PDB file of C-alpha atoms in Angstrom:
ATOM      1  CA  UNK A  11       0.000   0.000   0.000  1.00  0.00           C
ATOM      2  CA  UNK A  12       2.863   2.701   0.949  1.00  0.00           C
ATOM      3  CA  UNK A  13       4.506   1.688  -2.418  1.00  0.00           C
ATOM      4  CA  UNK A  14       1.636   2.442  -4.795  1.00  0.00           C
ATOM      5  CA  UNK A  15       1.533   5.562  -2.710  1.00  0.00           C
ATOM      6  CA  UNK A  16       4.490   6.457  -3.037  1.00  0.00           C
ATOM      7  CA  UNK A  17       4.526   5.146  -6.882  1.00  0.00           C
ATOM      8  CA  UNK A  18       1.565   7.573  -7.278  1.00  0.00           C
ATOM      9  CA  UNK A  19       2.977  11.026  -5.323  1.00  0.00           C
ATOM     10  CA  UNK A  20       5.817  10.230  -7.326  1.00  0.00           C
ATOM     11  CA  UNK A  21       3.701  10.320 -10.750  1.00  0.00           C
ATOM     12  CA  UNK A  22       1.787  13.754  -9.719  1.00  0.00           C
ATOM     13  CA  UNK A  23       5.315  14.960  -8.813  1.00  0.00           C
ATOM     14  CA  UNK A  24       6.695  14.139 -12.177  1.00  0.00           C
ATOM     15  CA  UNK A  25       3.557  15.484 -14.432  1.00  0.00           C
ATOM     16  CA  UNK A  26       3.684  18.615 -12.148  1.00  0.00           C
ATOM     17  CA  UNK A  27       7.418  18.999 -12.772  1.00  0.00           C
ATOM     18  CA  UNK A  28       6.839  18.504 -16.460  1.00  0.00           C
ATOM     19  CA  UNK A  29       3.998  21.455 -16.863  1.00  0.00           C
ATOM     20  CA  UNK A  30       7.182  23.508 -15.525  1.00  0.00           C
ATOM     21  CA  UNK A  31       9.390  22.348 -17.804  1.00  0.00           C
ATOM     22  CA  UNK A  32       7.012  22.858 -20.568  1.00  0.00           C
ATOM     23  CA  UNK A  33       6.345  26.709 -19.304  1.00  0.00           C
ATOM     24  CA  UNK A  34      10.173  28.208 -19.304  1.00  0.00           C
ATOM     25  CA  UNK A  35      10.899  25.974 -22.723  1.00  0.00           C
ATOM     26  CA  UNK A  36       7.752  27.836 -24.319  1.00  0.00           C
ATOM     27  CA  UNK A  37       9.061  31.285 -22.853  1.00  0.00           C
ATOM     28  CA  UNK A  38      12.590  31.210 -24.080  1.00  0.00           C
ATOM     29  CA  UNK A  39      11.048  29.915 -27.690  1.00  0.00           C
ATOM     30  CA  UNK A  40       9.049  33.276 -27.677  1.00  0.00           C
ATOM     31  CA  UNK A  41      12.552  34.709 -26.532  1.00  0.00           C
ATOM     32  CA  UNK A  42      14.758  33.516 -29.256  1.00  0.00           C
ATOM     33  CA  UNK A  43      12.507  35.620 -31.911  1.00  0.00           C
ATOM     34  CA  UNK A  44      14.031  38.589 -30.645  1.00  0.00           C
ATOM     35  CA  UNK A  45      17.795  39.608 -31.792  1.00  0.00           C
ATOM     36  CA  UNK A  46      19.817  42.608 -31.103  1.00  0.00           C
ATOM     37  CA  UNK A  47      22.301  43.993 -33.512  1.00  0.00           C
ATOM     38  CA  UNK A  48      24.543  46.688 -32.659  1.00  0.00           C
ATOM     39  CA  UNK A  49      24.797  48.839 -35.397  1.00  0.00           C
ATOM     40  CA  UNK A  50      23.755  52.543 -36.344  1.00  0.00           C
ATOM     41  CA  UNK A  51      23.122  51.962 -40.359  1.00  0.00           C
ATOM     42  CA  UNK A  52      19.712  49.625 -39.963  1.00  0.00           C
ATOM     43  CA  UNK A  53      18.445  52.416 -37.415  1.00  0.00           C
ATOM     44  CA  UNK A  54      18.695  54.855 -40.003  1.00  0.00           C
ATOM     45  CA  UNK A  55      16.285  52.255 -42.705  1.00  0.00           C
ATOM     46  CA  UNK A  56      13.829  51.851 -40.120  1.00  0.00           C
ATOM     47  CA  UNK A  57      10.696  53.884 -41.637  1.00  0.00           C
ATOM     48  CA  UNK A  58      10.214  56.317 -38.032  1.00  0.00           C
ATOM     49  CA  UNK A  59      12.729  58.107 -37.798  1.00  0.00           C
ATOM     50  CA  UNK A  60      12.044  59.933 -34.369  1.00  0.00           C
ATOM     51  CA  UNK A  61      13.620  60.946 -31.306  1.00  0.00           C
ATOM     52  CA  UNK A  62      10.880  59.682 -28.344  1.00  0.00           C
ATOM     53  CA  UNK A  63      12.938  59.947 -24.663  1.00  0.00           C
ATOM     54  CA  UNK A  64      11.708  56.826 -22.198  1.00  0.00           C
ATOM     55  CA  UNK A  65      14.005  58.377 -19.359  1.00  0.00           C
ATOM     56  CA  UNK A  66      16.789  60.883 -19.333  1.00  0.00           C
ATOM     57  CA  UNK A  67      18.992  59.482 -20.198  1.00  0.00           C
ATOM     58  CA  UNK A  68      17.518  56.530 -22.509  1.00  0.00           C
ATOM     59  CA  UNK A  69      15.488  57.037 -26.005  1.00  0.00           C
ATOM     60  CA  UNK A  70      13.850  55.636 -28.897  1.00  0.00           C
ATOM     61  CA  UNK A  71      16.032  56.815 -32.397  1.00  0.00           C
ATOM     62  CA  UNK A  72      13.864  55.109 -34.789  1.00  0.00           C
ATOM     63  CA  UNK A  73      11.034  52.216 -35.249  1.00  0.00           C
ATOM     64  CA  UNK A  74       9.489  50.304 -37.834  1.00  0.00           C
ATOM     65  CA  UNK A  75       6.644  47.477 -37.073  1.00  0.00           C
ATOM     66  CA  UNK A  76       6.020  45.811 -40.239  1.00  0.00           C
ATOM     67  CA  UNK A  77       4.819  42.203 -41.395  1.00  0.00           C
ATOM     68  CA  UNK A  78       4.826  40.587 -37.758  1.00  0.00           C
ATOM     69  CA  UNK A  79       8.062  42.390 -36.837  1.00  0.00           C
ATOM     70  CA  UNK A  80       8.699  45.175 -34.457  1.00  0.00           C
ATOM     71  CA  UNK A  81      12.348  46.552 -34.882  1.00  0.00           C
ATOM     72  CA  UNK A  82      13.079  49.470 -32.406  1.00  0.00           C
ATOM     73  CA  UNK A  83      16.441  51.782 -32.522  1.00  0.00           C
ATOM     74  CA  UNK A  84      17.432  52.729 -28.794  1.00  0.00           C
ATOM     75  CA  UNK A  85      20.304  54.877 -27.541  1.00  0.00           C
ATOM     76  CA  UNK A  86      21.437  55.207 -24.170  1.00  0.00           C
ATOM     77  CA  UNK A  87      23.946  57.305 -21.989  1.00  0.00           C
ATOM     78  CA  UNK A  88      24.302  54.297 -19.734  1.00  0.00           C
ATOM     79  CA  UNK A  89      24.691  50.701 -19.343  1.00  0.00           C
ATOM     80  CA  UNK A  90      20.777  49.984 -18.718  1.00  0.00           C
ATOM     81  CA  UNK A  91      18.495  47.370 -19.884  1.00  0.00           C
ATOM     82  CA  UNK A  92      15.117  47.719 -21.923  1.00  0.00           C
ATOM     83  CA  UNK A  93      12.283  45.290 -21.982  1.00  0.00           C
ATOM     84  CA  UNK A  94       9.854  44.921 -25.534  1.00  0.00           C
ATOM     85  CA  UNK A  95       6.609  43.447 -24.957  1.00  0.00           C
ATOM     86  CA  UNK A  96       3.957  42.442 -27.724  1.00  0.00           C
ATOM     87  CA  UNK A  97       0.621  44.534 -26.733  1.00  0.00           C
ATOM     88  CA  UNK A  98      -1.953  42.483 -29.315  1.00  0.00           C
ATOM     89  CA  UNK A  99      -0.625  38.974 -28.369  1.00  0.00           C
ATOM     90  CA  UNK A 100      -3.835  36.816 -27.406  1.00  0.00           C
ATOM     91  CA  UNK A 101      -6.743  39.979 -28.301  1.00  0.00           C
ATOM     92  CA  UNK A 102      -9.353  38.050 -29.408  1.00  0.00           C
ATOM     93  CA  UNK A 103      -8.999  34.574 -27.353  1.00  0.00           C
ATOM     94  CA  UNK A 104     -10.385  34.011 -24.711  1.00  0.00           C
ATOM     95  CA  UNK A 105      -8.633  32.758 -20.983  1.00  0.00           C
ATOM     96  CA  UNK A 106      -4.669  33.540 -20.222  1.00  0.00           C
ATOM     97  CA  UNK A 107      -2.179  33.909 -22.861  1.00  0.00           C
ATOM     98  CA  UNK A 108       1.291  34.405 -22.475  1.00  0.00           C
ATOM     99  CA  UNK A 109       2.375  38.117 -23.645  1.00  0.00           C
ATOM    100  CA  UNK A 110       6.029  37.518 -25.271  1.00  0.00           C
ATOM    101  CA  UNK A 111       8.825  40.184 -24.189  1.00  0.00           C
ATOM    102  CA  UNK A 112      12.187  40.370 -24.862  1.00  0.00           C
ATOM    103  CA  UNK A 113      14.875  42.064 -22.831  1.00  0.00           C
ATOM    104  CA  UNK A 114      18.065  43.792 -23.862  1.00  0.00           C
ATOM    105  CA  UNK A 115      21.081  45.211 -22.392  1.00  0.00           C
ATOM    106  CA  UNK A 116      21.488  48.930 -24.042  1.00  0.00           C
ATOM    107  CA  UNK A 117      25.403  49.550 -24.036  1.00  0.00           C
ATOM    108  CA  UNK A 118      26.271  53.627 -23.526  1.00  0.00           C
ATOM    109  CA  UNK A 119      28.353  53.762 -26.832  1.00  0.00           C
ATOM    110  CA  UNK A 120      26.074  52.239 -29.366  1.00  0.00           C
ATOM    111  CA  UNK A 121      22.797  52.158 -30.866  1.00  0.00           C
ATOM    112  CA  UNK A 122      20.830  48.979 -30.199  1.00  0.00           C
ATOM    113  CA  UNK A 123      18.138  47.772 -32.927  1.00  0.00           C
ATOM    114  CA  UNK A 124      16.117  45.441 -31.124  1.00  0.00           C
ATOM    115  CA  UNK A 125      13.818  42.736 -33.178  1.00  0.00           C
ATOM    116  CA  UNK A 126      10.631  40.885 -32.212  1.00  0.00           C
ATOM    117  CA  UNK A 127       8.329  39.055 -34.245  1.00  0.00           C
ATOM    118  CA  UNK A 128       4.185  40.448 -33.127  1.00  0.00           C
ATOM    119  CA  UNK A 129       0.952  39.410 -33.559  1.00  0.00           C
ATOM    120  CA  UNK A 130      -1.312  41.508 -35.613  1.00  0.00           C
ATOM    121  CA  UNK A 131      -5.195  42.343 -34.617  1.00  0.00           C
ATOM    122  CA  UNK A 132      -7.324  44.005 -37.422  1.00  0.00           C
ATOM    123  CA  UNK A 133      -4.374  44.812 -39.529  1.00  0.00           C
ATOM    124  CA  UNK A 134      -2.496  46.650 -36.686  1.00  0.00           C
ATOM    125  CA  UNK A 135       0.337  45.726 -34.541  1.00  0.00           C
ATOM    126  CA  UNK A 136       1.728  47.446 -31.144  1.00  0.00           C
ATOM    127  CA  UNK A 137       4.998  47.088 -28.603  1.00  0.00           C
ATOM    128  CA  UNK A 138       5.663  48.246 -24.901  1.00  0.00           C
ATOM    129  CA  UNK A 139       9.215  49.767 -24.447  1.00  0.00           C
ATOM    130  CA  UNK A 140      10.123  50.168 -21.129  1.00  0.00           C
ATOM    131  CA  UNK A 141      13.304  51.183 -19.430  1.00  0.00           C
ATOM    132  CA  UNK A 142      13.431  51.450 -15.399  1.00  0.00           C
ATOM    133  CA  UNK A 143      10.090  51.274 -15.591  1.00  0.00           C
ATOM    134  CA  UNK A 144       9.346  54.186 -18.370  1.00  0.00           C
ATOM    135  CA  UNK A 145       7.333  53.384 -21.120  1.00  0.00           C
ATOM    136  CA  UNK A 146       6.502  54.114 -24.505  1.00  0.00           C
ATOM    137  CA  UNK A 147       3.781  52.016 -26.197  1.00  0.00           C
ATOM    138  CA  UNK A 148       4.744  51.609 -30.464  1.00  0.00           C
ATOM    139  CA  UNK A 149       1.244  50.587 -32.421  1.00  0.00           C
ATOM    140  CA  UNK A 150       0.403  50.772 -35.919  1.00  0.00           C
ATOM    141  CA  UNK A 151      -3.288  52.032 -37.150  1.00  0.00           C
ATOM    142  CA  UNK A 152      -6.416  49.217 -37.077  1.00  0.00           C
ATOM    143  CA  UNK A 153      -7.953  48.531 -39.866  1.00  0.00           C
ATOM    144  CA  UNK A 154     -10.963  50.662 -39.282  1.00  0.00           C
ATOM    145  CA  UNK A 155     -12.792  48.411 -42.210  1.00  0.00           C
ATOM    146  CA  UNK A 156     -12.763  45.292 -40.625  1.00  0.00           C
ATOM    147  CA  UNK A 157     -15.152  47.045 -37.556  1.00  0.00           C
ATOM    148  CA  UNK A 158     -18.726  45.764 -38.175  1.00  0.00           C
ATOM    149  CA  UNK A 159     -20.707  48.964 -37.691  1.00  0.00           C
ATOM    150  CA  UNK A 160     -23.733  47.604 -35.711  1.00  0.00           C
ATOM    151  CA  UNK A 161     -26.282  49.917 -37.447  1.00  0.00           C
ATOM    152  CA  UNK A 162     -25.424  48.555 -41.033  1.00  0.00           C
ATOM    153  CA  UNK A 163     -28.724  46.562 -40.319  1.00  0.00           C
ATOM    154  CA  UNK A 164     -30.508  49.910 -40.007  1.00  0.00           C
ATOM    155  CA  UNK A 165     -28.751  51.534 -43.255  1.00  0.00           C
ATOM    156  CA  UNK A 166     -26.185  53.120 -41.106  1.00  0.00           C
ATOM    157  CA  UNK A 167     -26.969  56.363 -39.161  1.00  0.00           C
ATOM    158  CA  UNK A 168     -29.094  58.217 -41.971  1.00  0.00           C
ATOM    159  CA  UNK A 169     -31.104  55.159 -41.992  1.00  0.00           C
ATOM    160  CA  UNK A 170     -31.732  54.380 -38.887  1.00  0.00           C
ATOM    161  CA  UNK A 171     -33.064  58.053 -38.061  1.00  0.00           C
ATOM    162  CA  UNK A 172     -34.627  57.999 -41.173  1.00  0.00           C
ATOM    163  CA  UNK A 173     -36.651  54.704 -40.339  1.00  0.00           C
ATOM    164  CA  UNK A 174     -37.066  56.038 -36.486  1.00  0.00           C
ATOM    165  CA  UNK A 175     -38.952  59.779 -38.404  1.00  0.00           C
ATOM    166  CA  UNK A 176     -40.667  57.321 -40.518  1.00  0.00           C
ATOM    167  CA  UNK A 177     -42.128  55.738 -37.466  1.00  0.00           C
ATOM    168  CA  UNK A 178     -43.456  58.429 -35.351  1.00  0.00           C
ATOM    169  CA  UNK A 179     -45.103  59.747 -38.396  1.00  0.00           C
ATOM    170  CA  UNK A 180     -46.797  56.442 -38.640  1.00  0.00           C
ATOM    171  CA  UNK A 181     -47.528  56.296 -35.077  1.00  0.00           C
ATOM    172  CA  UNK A 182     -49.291  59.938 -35.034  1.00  0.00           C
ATOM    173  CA  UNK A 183     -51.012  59.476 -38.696  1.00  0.00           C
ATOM    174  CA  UNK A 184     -52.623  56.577 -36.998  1.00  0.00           C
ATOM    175  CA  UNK A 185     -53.660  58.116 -33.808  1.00  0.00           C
ATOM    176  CA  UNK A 186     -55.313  60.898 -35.549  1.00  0.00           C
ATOM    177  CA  UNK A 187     -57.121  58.376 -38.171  1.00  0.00           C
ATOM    178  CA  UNK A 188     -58.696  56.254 -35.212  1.00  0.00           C
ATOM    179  CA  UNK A 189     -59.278  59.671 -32.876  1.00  0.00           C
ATOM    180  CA  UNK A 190     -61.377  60.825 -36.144  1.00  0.00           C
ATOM    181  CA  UNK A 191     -63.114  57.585 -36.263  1.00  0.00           C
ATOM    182  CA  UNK A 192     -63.650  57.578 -32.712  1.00  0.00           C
ATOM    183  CA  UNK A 193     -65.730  61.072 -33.096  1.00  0.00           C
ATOM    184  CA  UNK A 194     -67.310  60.339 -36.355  1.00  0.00           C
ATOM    185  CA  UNK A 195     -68.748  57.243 -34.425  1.00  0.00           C
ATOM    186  CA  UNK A 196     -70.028  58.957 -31.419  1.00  0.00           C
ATOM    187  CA  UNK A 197     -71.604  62.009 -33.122  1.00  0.00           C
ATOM    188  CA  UNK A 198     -73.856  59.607 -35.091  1.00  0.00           C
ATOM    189  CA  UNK A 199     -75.059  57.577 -32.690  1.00  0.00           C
TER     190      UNK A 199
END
């Protein structure tokens, strides 16, 4: 009996240790998408070219999010370290999802282009920067056409006040018709 206890704790144990073991090996696979490469020249391809300070001595030289991948340009005065997060990673599902973020040590000499494949929601895409706990959140625009608008069952706005006019008129032609009725009715009797 205390073996096939023991045989048992010993099975929970192991599935238990294997869930962890599946978490940190799906973390550092969302990890190894990221890559940092030293060097000023890609900064300067990268389609915003724009100066945004996260601290004082830390900023954003240029982005570009494109095509399921974020690359962001950072300078720094000091030896710090900056975290990249994926904002739209899991919209649309339902329970808890994982948000992938990659971290990189920022050197004081050199400009850092950090890359990170994203998700995309509605044809947009969006990062987190932070440094010491600053940050700057990168997005690209929705897709504004892929929106339902609810009252395209109503003919959109024009339609649906149109329809609502309509009504009352209906509503008041027909009060009056049965009010005249109504008196016609009683005067003859």
């Amino acid at each position: 009996m205390l073996t096939l206890v023991s045989a048992m704790g010993m099975g929970v144990m192991g599935a238990a240790a294997q869930d962890n073991a599946t978490a940190p090996a799906n973390q550092s696979d969302l990890e190894q998408t990221a890559e940092t490469v030293d060097d000023e020249t890609l900064a300067d391809t990268l389609e915003h070219q724009e100066r945004i300070a996260l601290t004082n001595q830390t900023r954003i030289v240029a982005w570009e999010i494109t095509g399921g991948t974020a690359q962001v340009a950072l300078e720094s005065d000091m030896t710090a370290w900056a975290s990249i997060s994926d904002n739209v990673a899991g919209i649309g599902q339902g329970g808890a999802v994982h948000v992938p973020e990659t971290s990189h040590q920022l050197s004081r000499t050199e400009t850092t282009v950090a890359t990170m494949a994203v998700e995309s929601f509605q044809g947009g895409e969006s990062v987190t920067v932070t440094v010491n706990g600053e940050s700057v959140r990168l997005s690209t625009e929705m897709d504004e056409s892929s929106d339902e608008n609810p009252l395209q069952y109503f003919g959109g706005e024009s339609g649906l006040f149109t329809g609502m006019i309509m009504a009352v008129s209906m509503s008041g032609a027909a009060t009056w018709f049965v009010l005249w009725r109504e008196e016609s009715g009683v005067i003859r009797a």
